[in-house]
PDB file of C-alpha atoms in Angstrom:
ATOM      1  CA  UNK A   1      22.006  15.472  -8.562  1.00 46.00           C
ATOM      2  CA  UNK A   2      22.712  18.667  -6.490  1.00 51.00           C
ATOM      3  CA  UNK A   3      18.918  19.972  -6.248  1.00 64.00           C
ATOM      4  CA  UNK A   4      16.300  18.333  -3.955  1.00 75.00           C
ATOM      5  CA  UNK A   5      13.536  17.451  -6.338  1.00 86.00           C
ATOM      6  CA  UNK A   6       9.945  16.820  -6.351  1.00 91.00           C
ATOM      7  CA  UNK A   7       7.845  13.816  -7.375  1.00 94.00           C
ATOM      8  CA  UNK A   8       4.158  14.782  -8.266  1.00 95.00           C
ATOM      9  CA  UNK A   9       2.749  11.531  -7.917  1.00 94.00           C
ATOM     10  CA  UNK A  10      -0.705  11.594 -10.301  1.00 92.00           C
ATOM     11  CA  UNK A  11      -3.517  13.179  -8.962  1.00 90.00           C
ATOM     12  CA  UNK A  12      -1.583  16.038  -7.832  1.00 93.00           C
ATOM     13  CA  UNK A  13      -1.540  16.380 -11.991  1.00 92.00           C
ATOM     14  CA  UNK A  14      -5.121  17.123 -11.928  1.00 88.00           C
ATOM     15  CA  UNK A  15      -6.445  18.023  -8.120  1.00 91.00           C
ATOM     16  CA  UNK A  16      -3.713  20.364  -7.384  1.00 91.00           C
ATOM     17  CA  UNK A  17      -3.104  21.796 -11.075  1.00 88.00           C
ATOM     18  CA  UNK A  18      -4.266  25.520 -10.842  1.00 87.00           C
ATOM     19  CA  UNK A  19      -1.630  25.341  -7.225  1.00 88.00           C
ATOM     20  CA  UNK A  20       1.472  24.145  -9.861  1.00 89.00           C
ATOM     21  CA  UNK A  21       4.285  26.894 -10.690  1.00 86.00           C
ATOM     22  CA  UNK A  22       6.156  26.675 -14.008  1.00 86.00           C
ATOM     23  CA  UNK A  23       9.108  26.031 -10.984  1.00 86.00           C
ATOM     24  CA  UNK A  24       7.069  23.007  -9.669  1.00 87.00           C
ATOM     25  CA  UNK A  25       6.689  21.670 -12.942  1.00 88.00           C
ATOM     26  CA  UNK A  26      10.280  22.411 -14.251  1.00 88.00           C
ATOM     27  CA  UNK A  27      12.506  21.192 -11.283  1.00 88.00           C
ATOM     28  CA  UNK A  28      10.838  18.084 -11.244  1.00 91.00           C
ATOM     29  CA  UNK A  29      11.418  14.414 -11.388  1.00 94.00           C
ATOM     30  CA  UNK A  30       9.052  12.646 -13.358  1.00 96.00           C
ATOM     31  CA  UNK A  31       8.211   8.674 -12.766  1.00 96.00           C
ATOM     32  CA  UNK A  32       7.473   6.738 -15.286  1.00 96.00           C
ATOM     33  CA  UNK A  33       5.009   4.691 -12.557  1.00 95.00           C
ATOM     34  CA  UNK A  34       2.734   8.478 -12.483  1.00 94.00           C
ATOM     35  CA  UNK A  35       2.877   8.416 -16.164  1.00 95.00           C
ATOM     36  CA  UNK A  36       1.407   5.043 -16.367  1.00 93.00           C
ATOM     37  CA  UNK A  37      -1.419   5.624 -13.882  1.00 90.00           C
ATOM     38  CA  UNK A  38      -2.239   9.304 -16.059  1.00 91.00           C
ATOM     39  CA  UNK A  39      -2.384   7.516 -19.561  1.00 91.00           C
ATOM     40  CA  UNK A  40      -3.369   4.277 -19.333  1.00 88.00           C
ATOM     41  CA  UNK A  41      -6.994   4.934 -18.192  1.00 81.00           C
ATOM     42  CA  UNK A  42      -9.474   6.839 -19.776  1.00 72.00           C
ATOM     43  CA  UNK A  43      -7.889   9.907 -21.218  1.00 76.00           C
ATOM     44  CA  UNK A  44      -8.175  11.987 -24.295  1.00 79.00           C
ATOM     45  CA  UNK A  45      -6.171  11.655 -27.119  1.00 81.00           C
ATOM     46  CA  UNK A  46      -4.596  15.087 -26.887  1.00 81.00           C
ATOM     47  CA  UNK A  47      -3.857  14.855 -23.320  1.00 84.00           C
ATOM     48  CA  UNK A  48      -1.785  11.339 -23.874  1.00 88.00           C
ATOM     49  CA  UNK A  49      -0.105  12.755 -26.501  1.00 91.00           C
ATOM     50  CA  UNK A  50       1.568  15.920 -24.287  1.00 92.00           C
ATOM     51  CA  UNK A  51       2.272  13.560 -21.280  1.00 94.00           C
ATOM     52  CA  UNK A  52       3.664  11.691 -23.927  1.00 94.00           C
ATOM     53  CA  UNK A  53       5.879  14.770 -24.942  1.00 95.00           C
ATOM     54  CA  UNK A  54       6.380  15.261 -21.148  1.00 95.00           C
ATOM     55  CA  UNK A  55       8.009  11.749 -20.580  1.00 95.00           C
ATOM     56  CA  UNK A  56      10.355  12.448 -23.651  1.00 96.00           C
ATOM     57  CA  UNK A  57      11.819  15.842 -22.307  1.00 95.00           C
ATOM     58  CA  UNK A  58      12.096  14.104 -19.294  1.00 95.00           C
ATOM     59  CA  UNK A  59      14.182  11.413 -20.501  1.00 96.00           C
ATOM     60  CA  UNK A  60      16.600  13.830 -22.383  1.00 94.00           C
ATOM     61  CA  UNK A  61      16.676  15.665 -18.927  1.00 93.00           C
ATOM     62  CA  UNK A  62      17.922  12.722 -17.179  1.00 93.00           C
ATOM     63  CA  UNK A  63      14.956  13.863 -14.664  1.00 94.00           C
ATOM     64  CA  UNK A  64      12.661  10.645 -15.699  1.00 96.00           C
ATOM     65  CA  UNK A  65      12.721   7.792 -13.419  1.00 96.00           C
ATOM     66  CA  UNK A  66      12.563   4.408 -14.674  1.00 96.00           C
ATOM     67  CA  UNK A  67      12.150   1.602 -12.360  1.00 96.00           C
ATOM     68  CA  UNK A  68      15.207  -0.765 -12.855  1.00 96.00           C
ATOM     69  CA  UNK A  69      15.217  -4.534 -12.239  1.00 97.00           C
ATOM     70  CA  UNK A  70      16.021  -4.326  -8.537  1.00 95.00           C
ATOM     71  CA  UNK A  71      13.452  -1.466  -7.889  1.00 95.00           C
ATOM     72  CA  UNK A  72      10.731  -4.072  -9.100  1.00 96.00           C
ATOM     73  CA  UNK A  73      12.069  -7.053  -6.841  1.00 96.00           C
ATOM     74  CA  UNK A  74      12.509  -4.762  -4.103  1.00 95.00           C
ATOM     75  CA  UNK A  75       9.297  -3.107  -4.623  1.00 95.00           C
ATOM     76  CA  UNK A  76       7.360  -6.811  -4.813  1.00 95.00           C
ATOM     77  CA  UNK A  77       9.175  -7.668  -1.244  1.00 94.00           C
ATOM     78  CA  UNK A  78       8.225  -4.794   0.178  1.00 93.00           C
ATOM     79  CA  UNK A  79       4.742  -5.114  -0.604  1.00 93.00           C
ATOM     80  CA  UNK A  80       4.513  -9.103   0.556  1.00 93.00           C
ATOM     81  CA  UNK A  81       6.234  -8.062   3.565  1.00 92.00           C
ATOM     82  CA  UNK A  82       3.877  -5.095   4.660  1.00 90.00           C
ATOM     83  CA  UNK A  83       1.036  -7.805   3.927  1.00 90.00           C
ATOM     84  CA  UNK A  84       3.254 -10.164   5.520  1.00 91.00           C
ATOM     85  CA  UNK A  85       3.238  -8.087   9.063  1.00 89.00           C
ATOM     86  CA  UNK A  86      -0.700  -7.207   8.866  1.00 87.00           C
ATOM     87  CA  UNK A  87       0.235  -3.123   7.795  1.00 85.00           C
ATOM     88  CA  UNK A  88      -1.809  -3.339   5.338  1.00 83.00           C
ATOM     89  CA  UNK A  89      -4.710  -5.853   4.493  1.00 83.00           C
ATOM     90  CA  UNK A  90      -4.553  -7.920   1.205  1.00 82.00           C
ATOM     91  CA  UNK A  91      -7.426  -5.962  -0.761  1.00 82.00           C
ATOM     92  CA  UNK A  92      -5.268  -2.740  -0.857  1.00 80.00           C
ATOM     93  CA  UNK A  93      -1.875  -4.665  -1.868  1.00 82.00           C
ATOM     94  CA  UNK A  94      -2.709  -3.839  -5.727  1.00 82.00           C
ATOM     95  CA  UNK A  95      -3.919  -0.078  -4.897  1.00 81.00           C
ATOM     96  CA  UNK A  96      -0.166  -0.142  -3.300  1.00 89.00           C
ATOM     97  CA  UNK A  97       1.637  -2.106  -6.089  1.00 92.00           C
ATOM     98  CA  UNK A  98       2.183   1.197  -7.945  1.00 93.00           C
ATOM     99  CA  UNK A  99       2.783   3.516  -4.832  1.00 94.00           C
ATOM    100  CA  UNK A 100       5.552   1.197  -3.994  1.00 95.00           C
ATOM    101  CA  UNK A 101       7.626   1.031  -7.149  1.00 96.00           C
ATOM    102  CA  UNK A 102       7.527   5.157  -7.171  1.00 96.00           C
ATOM    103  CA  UNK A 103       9.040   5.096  -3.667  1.00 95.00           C
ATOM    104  CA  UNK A 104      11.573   2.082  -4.689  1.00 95.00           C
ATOM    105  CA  UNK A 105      12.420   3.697  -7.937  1.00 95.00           C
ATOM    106  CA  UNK A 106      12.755   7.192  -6.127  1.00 94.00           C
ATOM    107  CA  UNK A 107      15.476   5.965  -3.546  1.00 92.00           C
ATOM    108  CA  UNK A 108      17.377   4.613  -6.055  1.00 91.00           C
ATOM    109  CA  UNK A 109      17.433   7.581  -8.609  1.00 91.00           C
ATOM    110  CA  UNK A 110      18.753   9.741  -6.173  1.00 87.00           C
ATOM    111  CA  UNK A 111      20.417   7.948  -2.585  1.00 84.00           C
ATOM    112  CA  UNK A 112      21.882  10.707  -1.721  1.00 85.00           C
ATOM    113  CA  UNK A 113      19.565  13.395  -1.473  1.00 85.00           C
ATOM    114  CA  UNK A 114      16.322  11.433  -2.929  1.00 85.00           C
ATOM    115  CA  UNK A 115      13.417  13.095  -4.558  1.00 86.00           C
ATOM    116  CA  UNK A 116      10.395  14.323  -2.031  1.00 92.00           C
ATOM    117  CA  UNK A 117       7.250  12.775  -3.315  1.00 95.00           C
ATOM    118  CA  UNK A 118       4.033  15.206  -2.569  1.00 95.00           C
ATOM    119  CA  UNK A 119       1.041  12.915  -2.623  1.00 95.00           C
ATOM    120  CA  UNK A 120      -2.540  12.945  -1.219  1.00 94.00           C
ATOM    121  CA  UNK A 121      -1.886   9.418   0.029  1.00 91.00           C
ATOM    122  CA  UNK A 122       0.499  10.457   2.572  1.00 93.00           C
ATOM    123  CA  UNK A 123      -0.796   7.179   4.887  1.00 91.00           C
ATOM    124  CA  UNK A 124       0.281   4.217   2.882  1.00 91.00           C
ATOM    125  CA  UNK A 125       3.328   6.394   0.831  1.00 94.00           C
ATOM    126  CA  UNK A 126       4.687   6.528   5.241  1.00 93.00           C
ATOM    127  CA  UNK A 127       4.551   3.340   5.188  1.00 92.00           C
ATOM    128  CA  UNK A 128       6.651   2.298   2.485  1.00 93.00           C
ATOM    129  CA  UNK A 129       9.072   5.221   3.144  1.00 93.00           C
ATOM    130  CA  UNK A 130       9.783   4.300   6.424  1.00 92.00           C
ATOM    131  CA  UNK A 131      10.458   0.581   5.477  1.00 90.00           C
ATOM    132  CA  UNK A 132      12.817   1.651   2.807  1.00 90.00           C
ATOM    133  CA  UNK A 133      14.263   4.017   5.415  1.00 90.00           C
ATOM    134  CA  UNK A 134      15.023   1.868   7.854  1.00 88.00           C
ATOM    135  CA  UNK A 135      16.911  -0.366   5.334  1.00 84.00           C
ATOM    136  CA  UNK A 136      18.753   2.311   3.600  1.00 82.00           C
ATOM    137  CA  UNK A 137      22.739   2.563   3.282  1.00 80.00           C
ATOM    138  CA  UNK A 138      24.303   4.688   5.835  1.00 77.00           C
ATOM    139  CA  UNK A 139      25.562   7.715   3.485  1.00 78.00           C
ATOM    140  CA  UNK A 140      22.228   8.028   2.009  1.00 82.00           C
ATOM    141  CA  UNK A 141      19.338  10.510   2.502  1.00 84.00           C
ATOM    142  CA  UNK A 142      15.916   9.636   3.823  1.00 87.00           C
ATOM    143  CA  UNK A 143      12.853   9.458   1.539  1.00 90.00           C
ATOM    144  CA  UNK A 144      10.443  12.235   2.317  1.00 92.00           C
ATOM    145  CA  UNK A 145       6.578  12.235   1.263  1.00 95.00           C
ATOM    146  CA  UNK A 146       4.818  15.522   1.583  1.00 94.00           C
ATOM    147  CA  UNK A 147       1.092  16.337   1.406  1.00 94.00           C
ATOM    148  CA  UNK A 148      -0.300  18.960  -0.665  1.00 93.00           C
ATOM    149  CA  UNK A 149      -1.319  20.831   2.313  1.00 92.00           C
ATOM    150  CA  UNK A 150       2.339  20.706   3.664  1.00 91.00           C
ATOM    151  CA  UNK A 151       4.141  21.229  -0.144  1.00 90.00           C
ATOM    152  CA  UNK A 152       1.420  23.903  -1.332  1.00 87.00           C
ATOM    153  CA  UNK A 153       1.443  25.160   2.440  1.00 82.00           C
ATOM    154  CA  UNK A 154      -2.917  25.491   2.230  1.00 55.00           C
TER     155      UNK A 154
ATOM    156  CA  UNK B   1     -45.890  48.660  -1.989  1.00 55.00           C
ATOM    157  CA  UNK B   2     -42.744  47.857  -4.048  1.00 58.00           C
ATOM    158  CA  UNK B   3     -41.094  44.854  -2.978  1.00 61.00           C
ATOM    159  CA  UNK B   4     -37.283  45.728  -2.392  1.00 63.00           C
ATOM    160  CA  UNK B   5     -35.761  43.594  -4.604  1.00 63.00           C
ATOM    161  CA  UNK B   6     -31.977  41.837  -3.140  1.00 65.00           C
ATOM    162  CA  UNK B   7     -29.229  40.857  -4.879  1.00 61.00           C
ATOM    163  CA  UNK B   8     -27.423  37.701  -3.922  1.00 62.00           C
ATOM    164  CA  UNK B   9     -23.984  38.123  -3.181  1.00 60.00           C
ATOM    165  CA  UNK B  10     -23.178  35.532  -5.967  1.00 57.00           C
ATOM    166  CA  UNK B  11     -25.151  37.293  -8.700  1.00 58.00           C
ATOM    167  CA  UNK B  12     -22.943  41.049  -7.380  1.00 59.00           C
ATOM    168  CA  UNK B  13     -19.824  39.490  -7.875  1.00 58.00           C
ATOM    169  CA  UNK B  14     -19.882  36.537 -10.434  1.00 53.00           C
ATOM    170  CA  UNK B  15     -16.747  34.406  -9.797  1.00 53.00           C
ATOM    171  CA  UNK B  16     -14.454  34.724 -12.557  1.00 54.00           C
ATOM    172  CA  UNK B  17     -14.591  32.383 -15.485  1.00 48.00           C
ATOM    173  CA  UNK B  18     -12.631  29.155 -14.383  1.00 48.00           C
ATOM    174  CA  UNK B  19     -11.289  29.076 -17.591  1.00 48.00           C
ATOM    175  CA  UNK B  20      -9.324  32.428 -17.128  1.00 47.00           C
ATOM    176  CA  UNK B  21      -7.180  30.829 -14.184  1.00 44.00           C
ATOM    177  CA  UNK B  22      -6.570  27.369 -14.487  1.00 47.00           C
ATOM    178  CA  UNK B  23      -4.573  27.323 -17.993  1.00 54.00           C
ATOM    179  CA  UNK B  24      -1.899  29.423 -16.987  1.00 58.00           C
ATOM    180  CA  UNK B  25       0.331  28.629 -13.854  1.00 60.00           C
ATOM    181  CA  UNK B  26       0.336  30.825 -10.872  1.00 59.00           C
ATOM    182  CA  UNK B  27       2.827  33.706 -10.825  1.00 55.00           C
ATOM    183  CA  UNK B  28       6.255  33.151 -10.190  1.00 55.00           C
ATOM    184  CA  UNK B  29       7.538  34.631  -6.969  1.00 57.00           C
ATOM    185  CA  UNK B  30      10.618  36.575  -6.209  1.00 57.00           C
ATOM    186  CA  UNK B  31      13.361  34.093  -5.624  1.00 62.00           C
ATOM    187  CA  UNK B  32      12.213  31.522  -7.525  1.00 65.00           C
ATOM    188  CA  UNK B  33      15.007  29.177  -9.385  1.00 72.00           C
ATOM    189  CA  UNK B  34      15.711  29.691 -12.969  1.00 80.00           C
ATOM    190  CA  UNK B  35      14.884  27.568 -15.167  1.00 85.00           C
ATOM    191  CA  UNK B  36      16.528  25.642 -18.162  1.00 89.00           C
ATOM    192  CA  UNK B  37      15.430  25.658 -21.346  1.00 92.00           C
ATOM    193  CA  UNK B  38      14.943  22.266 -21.169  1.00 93.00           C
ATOM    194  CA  UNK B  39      12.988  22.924 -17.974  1.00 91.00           C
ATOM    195  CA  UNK B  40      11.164  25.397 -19.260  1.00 91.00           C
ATOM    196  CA  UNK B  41       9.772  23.372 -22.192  1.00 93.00           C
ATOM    197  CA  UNK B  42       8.692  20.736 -19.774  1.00 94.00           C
ATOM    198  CA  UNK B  43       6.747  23.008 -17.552  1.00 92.00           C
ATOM    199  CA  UNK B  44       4.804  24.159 -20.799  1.00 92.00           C
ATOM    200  CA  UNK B  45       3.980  20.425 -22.321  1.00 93.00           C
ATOM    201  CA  UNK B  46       3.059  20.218 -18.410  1.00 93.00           C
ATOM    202  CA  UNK B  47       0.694  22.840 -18.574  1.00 92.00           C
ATOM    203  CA  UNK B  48      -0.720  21.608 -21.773  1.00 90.00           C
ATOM    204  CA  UNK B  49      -0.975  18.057 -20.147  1.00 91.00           C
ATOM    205  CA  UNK B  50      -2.848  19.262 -17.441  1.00 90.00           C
ATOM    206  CA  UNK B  51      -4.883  21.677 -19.073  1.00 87.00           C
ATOM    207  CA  UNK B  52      -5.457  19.974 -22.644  1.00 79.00           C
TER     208      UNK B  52
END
C-alpha cells in the first residue's frame, strides 16, 4: 500500500460528518470493527443498507479491514494485559474490546506504513498503540491515532 | 412615545438551513488527490450513509 491512509473510527461517521471531504471518505480504510459498532445498534433501515454498500466497495477495493485470527488473539492479550498492569480498570475492558481489534487489525493490514486512525478517544486508542508499538517488527511503521482537532486541524 | 423596536441579531441573519450544508461534503481544495472511480463511488454511498 503506497498511500498513508485513514481510519474513521465511528463517531467520526456522525460527529464530524459535515468536516468529511469526498478525499477523506475516498482514500480511506474502512474496518469492519467501525462497521459493526454503526449497524448493529439502533439504525434505520436505509442507513444500514448504504454502510452496507460501503463495506462491499470496500472489499472490492482491497481498502476493508478484516480482523484475521491472530488480530483477535492478539487483540484479547492486549486487553488482559492492560487490565493485567492496572492501565485500565476492568469496567472499561468491554468499552475497549472493540477499540483494540481496530488498532490490532490496523497494524496488520498495513506494517509498513499502517493506517492513522482519527478518533475522539485519543486516551485509551494511546494506549493500545503504544503497546502494539513497542512490540512491533523492526522494518515496520508506528501506529498513529489522531484527534479530530489534530486531523480536521479545528 | 413609540417604543424602538430591536432586532435580535439571530432574527437579522437566520442561520442557514442545516439541511443545505450537511448533505454535501465540503469543497475540495486545490491539491487534493484524485480519486478512483472506485473511490469515488465510496465517498458517495459514504455521504449517503452519513446523511441518509
Amino acid at each position: 500500500m503506497d498511500i498513508k491512509r485513514r481510519i474513521f473510527d465511528a463517531n467520526i461517521f456522525s460527529a464530524y460528518r459535515e468536516r468529511l471531504t469526498e478525499i477523506d471518505a475516498g482514500k480511506t480504510a474502512f474496518s469492519l470493527v467501525v462497521f459493526y459498532e454503526l449497524t448493529a445498534t439502533k439504525i434505520y433501515s436505509s442507513k444500514r443498507r448504504h454502510w452496507e454498500m460501503v463495506i462491499g466497495e470496500h472489499y472490492e477495493n482491497e481498502t476493508l479491514i478484516i480482523p484475521s485470527f491472530e488480530d483477535w488473539v492478539l487483540a484479547s492479550r492486549l486487553v488482559w494485559k492492560l487490565i493485567q498492569e492496572g492501565e485500565i480498570h476492568t469496567n472499561l475492558a468491554v468499552a475497549l474490546q472493540n477499540d483494540a481489534l481496530i488498532c490490532v487489525s490496523a497494524m496488520s493490514f498495513s506494517p509498513v506504513v499502517p493506517p492513522v486512525i482519527v478518533t475522539d478517544d485519543t486516551k485509551h486508542f494511546r494506549l493500545i498503540a503504544d503497546y502494539l508499538n513497542d512490540r512491533r517488527k523492526k522494518d515496520n511503521g508506528n501506529l498513529v491515532i489522531q484527534s479530530p482537532k489534530e486531523y480536521f486541524k479545528v | 412615545m413609540t417604543k424602538n423596536k430591536t432586532v435580535s441579531r439571530k432574527k437579522a441573519n437566520p442561520p442557514k438551513r442545516k439541511k443545505e450544508f450537511v448533505d454535501k461534503f465540503r469543497s475540495l481544495q486545490p491539491g487534493d488527490v484524485e480519486l478512483t472511480e472506485r473511490e469515488k463511488r465510496i465517498a458517495e454511498l459514504t455521504r449517503k450513509a452519513m446523511f441518509a
